[in-house]
Coordinates of C-alpha atoms and ligand atoms in Angstrom, one line a residue:
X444 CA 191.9 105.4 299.2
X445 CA 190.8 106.7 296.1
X446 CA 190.4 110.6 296.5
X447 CA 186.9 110.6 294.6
X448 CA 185.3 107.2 296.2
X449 CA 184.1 107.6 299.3
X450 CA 182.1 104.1 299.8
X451 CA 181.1 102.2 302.8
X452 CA 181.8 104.5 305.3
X453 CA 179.0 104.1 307.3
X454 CA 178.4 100.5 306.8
X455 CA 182.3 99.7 308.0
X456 CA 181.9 101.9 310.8
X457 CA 179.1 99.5 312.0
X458 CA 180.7 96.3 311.3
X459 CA 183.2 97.0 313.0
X460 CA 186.6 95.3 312.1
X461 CA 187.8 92.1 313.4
X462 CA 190.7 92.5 316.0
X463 CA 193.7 92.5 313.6
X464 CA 196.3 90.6 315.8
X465 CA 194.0 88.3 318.1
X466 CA 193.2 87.1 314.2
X467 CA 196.5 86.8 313.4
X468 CA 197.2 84.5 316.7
X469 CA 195.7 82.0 315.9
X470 CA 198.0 81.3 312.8
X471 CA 201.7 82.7 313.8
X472 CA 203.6 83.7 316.9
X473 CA 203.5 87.3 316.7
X474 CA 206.8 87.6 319.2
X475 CA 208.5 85.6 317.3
X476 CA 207.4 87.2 314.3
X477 CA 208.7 90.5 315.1
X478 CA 211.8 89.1 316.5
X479 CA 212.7 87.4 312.6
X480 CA 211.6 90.5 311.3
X481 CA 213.9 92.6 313.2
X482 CA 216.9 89.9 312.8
X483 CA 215.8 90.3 308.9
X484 CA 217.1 93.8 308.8
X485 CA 220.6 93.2 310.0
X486 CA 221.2 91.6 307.1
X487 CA 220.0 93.9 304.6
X488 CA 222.7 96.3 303.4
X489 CA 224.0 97.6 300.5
X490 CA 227.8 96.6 299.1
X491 CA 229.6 100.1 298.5
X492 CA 229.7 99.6 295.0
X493 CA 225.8 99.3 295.1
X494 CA 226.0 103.2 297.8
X495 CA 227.9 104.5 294.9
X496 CA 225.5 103.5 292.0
X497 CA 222.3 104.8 294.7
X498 CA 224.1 108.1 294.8
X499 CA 224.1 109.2 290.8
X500 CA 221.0 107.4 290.8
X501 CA 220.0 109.7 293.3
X502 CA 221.0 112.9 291.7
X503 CA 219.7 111.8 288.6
X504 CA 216.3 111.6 289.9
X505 CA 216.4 114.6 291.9
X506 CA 216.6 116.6 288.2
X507 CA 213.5 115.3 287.4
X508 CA 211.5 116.7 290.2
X509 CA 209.7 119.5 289.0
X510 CA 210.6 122.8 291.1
X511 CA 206.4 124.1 291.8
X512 CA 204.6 121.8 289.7
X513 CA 200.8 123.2 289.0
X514 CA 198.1 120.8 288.0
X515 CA 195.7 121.3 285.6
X516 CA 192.8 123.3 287.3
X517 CA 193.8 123.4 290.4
X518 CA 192.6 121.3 293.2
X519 CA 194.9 118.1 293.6
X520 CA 194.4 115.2 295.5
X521 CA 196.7 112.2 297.2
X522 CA 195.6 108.6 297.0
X523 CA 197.4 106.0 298.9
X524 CA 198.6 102.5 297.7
X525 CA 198.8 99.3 300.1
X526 CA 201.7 99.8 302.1
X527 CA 200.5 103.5 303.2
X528 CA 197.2 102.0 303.6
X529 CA 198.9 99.5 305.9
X530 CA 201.2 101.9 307.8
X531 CA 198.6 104.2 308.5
X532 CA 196.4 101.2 310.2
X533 CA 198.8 100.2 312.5
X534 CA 198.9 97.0 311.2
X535 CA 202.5 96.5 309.4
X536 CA 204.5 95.7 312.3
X537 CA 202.4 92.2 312.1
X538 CA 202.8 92.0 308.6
X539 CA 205.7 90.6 306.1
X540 CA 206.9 92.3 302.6
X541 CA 204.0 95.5 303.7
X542 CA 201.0 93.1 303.3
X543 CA 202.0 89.3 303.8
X544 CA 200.6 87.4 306.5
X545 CA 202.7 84.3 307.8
X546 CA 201.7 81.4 309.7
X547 CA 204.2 80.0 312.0
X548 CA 205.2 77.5 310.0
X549 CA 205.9 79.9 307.1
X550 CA 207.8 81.8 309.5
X551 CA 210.0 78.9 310.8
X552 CA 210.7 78.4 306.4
X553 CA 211.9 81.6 306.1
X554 CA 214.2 81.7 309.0
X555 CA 216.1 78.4 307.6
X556 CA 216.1 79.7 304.1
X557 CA 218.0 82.6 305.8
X558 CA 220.3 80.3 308.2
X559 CA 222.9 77.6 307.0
X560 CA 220.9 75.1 308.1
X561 CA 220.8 73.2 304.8
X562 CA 218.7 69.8 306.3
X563 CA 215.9 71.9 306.6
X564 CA 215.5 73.9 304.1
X565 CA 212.2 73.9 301.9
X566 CA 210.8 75.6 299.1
X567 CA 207.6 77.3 300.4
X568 CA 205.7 76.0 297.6
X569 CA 206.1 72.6 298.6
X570 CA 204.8 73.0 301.8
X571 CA 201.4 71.9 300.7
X572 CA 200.0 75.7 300.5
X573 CA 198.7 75.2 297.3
X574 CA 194.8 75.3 295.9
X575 CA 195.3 72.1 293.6
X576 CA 196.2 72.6 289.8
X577 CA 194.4 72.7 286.8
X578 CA 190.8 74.5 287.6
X579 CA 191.7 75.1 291.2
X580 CA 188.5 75.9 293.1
X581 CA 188.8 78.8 295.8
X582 CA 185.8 78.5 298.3
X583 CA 185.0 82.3 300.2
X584 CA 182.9 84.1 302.8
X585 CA 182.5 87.5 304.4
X586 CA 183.1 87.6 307.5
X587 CA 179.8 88.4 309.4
X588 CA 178.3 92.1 308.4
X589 CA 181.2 92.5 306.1
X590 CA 179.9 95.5 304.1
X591 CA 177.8 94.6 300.9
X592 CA 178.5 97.8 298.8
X593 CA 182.1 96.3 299.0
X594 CA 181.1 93.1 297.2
X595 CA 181.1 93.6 294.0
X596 CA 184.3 95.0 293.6
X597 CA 185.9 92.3 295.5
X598 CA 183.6 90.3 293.0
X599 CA 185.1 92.1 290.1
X600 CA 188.7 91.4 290.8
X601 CA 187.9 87.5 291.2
X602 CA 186.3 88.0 287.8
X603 CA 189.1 89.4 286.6
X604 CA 191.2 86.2 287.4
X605 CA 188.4 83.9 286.4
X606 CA 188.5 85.5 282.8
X607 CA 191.9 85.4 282.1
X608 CA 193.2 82.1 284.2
X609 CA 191.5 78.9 285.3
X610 CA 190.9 80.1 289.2
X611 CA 187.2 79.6 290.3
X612 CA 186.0 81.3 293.1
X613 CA 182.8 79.7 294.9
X614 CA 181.1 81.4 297.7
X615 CA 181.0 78.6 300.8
X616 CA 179.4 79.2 304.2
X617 CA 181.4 75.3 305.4
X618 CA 184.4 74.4 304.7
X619 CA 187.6 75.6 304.4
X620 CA 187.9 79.0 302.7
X621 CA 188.7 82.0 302.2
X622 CA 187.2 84.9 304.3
X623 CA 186.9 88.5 303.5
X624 CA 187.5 90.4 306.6
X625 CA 186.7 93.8 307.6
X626 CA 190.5 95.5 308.4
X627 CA 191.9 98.5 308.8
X628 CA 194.3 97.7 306.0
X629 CA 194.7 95.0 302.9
X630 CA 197.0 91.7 303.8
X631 CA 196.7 88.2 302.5
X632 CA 198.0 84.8 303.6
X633 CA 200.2 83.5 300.9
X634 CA 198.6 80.2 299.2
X635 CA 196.2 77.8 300.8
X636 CA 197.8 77.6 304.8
X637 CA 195.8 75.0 306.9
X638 CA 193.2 73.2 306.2
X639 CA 192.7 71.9 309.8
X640 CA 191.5 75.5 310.8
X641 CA 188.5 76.4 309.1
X642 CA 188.8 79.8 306.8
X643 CA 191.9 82.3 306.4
X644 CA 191.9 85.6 306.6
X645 CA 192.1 88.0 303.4
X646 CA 191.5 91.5 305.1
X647 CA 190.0 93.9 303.1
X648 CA 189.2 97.4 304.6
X649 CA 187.3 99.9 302.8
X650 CA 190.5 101.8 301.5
X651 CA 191.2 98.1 299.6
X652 CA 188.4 98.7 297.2
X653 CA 190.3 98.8 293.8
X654 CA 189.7 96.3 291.5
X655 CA 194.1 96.1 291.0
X656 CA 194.5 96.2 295.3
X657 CA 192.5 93.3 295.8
X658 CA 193.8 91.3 292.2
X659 CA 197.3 91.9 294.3
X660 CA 195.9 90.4 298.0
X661 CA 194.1 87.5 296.0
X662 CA 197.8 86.8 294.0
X663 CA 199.5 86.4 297.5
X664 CA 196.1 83.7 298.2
X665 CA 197.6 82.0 295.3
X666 CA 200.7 81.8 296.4
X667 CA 202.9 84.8 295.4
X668 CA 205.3 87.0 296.8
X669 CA 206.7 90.1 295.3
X670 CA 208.3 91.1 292.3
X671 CA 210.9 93.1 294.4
X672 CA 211.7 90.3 296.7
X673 CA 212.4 87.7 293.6
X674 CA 216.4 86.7 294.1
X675 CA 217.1 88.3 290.8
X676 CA 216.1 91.7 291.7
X677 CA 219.3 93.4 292.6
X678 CA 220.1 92.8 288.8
X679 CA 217.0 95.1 288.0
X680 CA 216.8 97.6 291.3
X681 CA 218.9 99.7 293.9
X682 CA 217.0 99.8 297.2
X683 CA 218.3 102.6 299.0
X684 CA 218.1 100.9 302.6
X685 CA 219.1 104.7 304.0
X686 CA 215.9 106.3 302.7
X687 CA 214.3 103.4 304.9
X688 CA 213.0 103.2 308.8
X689 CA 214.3 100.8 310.5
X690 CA 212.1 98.6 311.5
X691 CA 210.4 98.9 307.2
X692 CA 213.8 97.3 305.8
X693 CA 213.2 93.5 306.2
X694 CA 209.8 94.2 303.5
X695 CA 212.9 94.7 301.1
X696 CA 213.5 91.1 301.8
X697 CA 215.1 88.8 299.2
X698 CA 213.8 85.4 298.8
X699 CA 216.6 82.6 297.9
X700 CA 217.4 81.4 294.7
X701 CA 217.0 78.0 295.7
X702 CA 214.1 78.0 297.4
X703 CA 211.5 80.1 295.1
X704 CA 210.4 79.6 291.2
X705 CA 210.5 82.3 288.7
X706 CA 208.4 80.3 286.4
X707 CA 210.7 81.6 283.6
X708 CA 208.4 85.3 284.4
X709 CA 211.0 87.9 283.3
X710 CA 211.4 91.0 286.0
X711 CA 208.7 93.6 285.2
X712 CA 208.6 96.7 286.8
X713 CA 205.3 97.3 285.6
X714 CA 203.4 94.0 287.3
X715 CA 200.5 94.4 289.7
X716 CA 202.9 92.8 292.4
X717 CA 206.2 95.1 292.5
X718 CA 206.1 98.0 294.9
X719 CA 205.8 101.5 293.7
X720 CA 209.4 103.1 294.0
X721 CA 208.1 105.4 296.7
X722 CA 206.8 102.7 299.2
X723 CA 208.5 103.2 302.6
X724 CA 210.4 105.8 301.6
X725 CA 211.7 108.0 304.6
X726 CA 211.8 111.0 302.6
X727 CA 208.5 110.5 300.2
X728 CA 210.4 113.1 298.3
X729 CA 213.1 110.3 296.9
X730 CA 212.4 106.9 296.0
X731 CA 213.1 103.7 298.1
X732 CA 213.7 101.5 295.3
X733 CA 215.8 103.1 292.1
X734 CA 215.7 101.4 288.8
X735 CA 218.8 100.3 287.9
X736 CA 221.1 102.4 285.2
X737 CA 220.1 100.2 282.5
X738 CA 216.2 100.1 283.3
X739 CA 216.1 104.0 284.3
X740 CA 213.3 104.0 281.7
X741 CA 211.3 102.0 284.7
X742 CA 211.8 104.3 287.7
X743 CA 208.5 105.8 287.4
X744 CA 207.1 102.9 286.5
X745 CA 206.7 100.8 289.1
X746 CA 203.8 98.7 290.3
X747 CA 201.1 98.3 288.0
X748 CA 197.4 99.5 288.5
X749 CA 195.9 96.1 287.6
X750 CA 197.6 92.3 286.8
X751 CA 199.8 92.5 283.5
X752 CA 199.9 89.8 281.4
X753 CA 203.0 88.2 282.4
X754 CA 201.5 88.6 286.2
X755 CA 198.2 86.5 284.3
X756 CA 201.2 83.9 282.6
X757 CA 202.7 83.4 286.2
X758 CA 199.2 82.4 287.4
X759 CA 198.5 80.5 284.6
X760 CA 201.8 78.5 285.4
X761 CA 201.5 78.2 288.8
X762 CA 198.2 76.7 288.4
X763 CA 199.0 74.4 285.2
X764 CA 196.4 75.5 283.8
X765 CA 197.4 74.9 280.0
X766 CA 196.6 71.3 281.0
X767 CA 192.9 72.2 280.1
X768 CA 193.8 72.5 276.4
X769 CA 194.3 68.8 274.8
X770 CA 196.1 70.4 272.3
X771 CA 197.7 73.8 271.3
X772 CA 197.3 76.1 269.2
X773 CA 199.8 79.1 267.8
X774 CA 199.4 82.5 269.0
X775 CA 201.2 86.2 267.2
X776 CA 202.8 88.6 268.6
X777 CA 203.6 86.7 271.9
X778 CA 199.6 85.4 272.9
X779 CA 198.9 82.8 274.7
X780 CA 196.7 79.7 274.3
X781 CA 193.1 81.1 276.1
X782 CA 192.5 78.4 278.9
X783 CA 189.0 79.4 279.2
X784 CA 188.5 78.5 275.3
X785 CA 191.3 76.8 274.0
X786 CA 190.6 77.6 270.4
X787 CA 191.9 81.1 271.2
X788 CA 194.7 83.1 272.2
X789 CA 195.1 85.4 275.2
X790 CA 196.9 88.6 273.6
X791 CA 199.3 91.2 275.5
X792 CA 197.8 94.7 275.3
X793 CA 198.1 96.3 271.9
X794 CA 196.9 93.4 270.3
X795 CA 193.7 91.3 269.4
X796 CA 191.9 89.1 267.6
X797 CA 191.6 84.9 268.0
X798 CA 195.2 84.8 267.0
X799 CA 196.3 88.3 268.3
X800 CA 197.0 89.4 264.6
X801 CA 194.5 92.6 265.1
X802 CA 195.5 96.1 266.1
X803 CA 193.0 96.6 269.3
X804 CA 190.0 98.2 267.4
X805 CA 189.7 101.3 269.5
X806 CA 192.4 102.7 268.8
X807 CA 193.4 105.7 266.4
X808 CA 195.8 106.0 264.0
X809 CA 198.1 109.3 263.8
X810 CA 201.3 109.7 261.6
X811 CA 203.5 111.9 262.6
X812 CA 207.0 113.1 260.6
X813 CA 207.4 116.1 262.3
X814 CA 206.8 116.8 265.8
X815 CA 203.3 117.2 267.3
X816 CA 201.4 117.5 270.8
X817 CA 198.3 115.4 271.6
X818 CA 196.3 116.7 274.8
X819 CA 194.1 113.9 276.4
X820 CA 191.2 116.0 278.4
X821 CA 188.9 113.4 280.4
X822 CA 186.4 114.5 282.4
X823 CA 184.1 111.7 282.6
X824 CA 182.4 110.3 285.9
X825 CA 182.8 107.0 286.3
X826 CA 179.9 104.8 287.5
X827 CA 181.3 102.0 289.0
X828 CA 184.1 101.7 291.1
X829 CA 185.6 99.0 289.1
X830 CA 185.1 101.0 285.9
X831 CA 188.6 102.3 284.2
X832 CA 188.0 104.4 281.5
X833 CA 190.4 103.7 279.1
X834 CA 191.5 105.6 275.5
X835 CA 194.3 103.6 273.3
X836 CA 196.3 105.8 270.8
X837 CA 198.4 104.3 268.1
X838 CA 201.6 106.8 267.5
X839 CA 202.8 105.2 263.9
X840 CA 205.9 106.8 262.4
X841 CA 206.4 106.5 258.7
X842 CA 208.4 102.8 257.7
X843 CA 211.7 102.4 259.1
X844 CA 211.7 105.3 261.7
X845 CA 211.3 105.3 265.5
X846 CA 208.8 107.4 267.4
X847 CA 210.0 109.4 270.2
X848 CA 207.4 110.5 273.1
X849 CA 207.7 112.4 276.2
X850 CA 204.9 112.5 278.1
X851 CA 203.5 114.5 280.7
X852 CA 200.7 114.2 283.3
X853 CA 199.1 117.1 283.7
X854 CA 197.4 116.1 287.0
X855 CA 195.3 115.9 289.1
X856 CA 195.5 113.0 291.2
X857 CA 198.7 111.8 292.4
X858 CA 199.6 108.8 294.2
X859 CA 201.9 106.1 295.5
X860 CA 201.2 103.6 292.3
X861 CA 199.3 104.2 289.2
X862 CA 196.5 103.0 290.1
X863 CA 193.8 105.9 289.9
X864 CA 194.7 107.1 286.7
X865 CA 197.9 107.2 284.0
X866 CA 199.1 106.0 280.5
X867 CA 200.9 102.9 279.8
X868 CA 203.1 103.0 277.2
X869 CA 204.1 100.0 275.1
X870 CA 207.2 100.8 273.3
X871 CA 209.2 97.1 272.8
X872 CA 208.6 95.3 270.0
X873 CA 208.0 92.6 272.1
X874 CA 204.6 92.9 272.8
X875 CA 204.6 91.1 276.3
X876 CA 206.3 92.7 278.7
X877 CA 203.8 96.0 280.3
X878 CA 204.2 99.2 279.2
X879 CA 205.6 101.7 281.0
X880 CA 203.3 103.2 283.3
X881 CA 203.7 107.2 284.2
X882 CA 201.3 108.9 286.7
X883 CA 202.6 111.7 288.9
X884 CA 202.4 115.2 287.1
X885 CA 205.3 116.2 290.2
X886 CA 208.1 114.6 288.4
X887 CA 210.1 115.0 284.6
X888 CA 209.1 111.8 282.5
X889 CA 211.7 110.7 280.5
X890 CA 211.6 110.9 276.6
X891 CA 211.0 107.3 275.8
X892 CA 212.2 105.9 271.6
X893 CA 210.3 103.0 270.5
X894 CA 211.9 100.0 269.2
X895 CA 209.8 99.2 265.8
X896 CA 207.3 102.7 264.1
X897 CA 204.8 102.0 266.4
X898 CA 204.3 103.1 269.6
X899 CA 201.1 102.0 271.8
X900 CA 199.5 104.3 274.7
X901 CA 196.7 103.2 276.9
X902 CA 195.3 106.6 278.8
X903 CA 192.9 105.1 281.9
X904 CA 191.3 106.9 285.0
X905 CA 188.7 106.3 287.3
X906 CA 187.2 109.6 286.5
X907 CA 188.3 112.9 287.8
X908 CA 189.7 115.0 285.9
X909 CA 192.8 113.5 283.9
X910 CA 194.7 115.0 280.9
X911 CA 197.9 113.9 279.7
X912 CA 200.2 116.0 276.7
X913 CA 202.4 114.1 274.8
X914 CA 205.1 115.5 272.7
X915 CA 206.3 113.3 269.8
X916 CA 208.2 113.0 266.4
X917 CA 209.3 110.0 263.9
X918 CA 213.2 110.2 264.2
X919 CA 215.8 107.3 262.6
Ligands
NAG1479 C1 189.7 123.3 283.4 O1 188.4 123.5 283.8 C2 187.5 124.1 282.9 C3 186.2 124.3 283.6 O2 185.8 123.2 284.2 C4 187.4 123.3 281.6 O3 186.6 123.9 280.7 C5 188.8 123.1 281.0 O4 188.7 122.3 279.9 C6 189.8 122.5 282.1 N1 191.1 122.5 281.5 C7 191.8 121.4 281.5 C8 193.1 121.4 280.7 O5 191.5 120.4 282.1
NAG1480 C1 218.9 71.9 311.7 O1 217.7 71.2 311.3 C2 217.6 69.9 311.9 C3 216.3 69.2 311.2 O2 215.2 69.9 311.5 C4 217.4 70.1 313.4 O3 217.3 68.8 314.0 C5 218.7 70.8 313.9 O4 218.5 71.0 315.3 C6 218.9 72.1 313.2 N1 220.2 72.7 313.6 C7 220.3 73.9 313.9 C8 221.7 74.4 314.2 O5 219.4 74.7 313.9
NAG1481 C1 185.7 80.3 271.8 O1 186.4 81.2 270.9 C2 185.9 81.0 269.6 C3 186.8 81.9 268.7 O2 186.7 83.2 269.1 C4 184.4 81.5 269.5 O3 183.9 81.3 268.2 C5 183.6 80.6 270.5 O4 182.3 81.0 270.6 C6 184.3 80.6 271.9 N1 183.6 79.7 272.7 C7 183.1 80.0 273.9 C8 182.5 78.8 274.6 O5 183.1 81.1 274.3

């Protein structure tokens, strides 16, 4: 919930939410459910060298923790991401990966990707869960009194798809669809399930209402599952099964290579569908998942506040939805052919224009040779719910030399994920892989070099108070 948007709370209070599980009944058997879940777990463990590697990544982190960290001004304030959301409602012991739904038949594919039983094994994607390709049209309701001041930001994220891929969303009151039910928490269904019954659920309670929360629940109504359960994670993560209930391990599920798609998506830390590092932590005072040595860059950058654009290419791809444009065009600095006007190109943050050959306008321009501190001071009120603020700052070092950038939050909201506020920083010289994404003013960032003289940072909040210092200087 975000600290500063209290919406809906009367309204929900008379609606009154759906019963969570009688719901869910109808779709999957929830004893058998819990009984895969729980056989899940036993299988989930780490191999000693993996124990070893959690340990110094362990100690590592716990250097970064600042001792008595004081935010700017004062008061602070904790907002909570999906799976807290979902804990705290009661309604994750029903509920697969933190926020999945399954129906039986999903179920009974998972336990045979798990078991040797080869004849029946099937990728969930062909199991005829899918919307149709190529301008897939997703018909929706609200469930009956469903609050209305809750609308338009559920409206907003299916916008937000609609821009940038070729979903359509169509209210329906027949049909089969999609309904928007009132819920404690935020779970989805994952892809179309049965067409025989009439609508599926896609529960949205009133702590769901962020436009990047309900992007994530409408990516599982696509048909995705998460970035941390892909089968090449443990080449990217550690997840430290120790600093985990019982009972929460099996969300740290791994799907089989076999029987999912990448769609050539690299791993991103940073995408709208990776859990934040801290999600079913034991200890909230130590990550669950640890970035890998290699990526320790990441750790803090997990799960990002809204779709990235590789999350946006994934949809794209699962949807064929290039197939709208007869032919192609070529894009700069890794765009993408705009299926909503194919005489465009869709570009990664940091760059614009029809071909993606234009620095974003908005942004500023600051050399530096020597080292210098910026201060960010945003204090702002937002309007809308769905309304980011957002500054961009172009860090340019003279020709040939890196900049180097340690940033720090200053407070005062923190979080499990970024979603409230943050910077992303864009650092690669590949310009399509997210940023990294720092939030919590509790921890250490790391000093991050860029790989070309330019480095990229996107400040955001949703208001508040928000100020970010970053310390940089152009080295070789
Ligand atoms: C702290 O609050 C005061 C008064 O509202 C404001 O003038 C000042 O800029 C704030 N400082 C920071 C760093 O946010
Ligand atoms: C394996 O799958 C086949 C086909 O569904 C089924 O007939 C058989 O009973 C299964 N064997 C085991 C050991 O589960
Ligand atoms: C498509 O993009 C081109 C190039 O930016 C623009 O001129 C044109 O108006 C756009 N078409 C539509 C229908 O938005």
């Amino acid at each position: 919930m975000h600290c500063t948007v209290l919406i809906a709370l009367v309204a929900s209070i008379l609606a009154g939410p759906i019963d969570f599980e009688s719901d869910l009944k109808h779709n999957v058997d929830l004893g058998r459910l819990q009984k895969d879940l729980a056989s899940l777990e036993e299988r989930l463990t780490n191999t000693p060298d993996v124990e070893a590697e959690i340990s110094l990544l362990k100690e590592a982190y716990e250097k970064t923790v600042i001792e008595s960290p004081t935010p700017i001004n004062g008061s602070t304030c904790k907002d909570e991401d999906i799976n807290e959301i979902n804990e705290k409602a009661g309604e994750e012991k029903d509920l697969f990966e933190g926020d999945v739904l399954l129906t039986t038949e999903q179920l009974s594919l998972i336990e045979n990707i798990h078991s040797s039983n080869r004849s029946r094994r099937q990728a969930l994607s062909d199991a005829g869960y899918s919307w149709g390709t190529v301008n897939p049209v997703i018909p929706y309701s609200y469930s009956a009194g469903y609050a209305m001041d809750r609308r338009p930001t559920i409206e907003a994220a299916m916008k937000f798809w609609e821009k940038y891929t070729c979903v359509r969303f169509k209210p329906a009151t027949s049909g089969y669809r999609v309904e928007v039910r009132e819920s404690a928490g935020c779970s989805s269904y994952v892809g179309k399930i049965d067409d025989r019954k009439g609508t599926q659920g896609l529960n949205l309670g009133q702590n769901c209402m962020s436009i990047g929360t309900i992007c994530h629940e409408l990516s599982h109504t696509f048909g995705f599952f998460h970035v941390q359960s892909r089968f090449d994670r443990d080449r990217y993560v550690d997840i430290d099964f120790n600093n985990i209930l019982s009972g929460d391990k099996h969300n740290f599920d791994l799907e089989p290579a076999d029987k999912t798609t990448l769609r050539d998506i690299p791993y991103e830390f940073g995408s709208n569908m990776h859990y934040y590092h801290k999600d079913f932590a034991r200890d909230e005072s130590k990550p669950a998942i640890y970035a890998k040595p290699a990526y320790k860059v990441y750790q803090e950058g997990m799960m990002g506040r809204l779709p990235t654009f590789y999350d946006i290419l994934g949809v794209n791809k699962h949807f064929n939805c290039a197939a709208n444009c007869k032919s192609s065009i070529s894009c700069s600095n890794g765009g993408i052919q705009d299926v909503n006007n194919c005489s465009k190109c869709l570009c990664p943050l940091g760059w614009a224009g029809d071909k993606c050959t234009q620095a974003p306008r908005e942004s500023n321009t600051r050399l530096s040779t020597t080292s210098s501190r910026y201060f960010m001071h945003n204090t702002d009120q937002f309007s809308q719910v769905f309304k980011y603020i957002v500054k961009m700052i172009l860090i340019k070092a003279p020709a040939g030399m890196k900049v180097q950038m340690t940033p720090k939050v200053l407070g005062t909201r923190w979080s499990n994920s970024c979603d409230p506020m943050g910077i992303e920083i864009k650092f690669l010289k590949d310009a399509r892989p997210s940023g990294l994404q720092v939030c919590d003013w509790r921890v250490q960032q790391p000093t991050i070099t860029s790989e070309t003289n330019e480095m990229l940072v996107q400040a955001y909040t949703l208001g508040d108070q928000s100020v970010v210092e970053m310390q940089y200087k152009a080295v070789n």
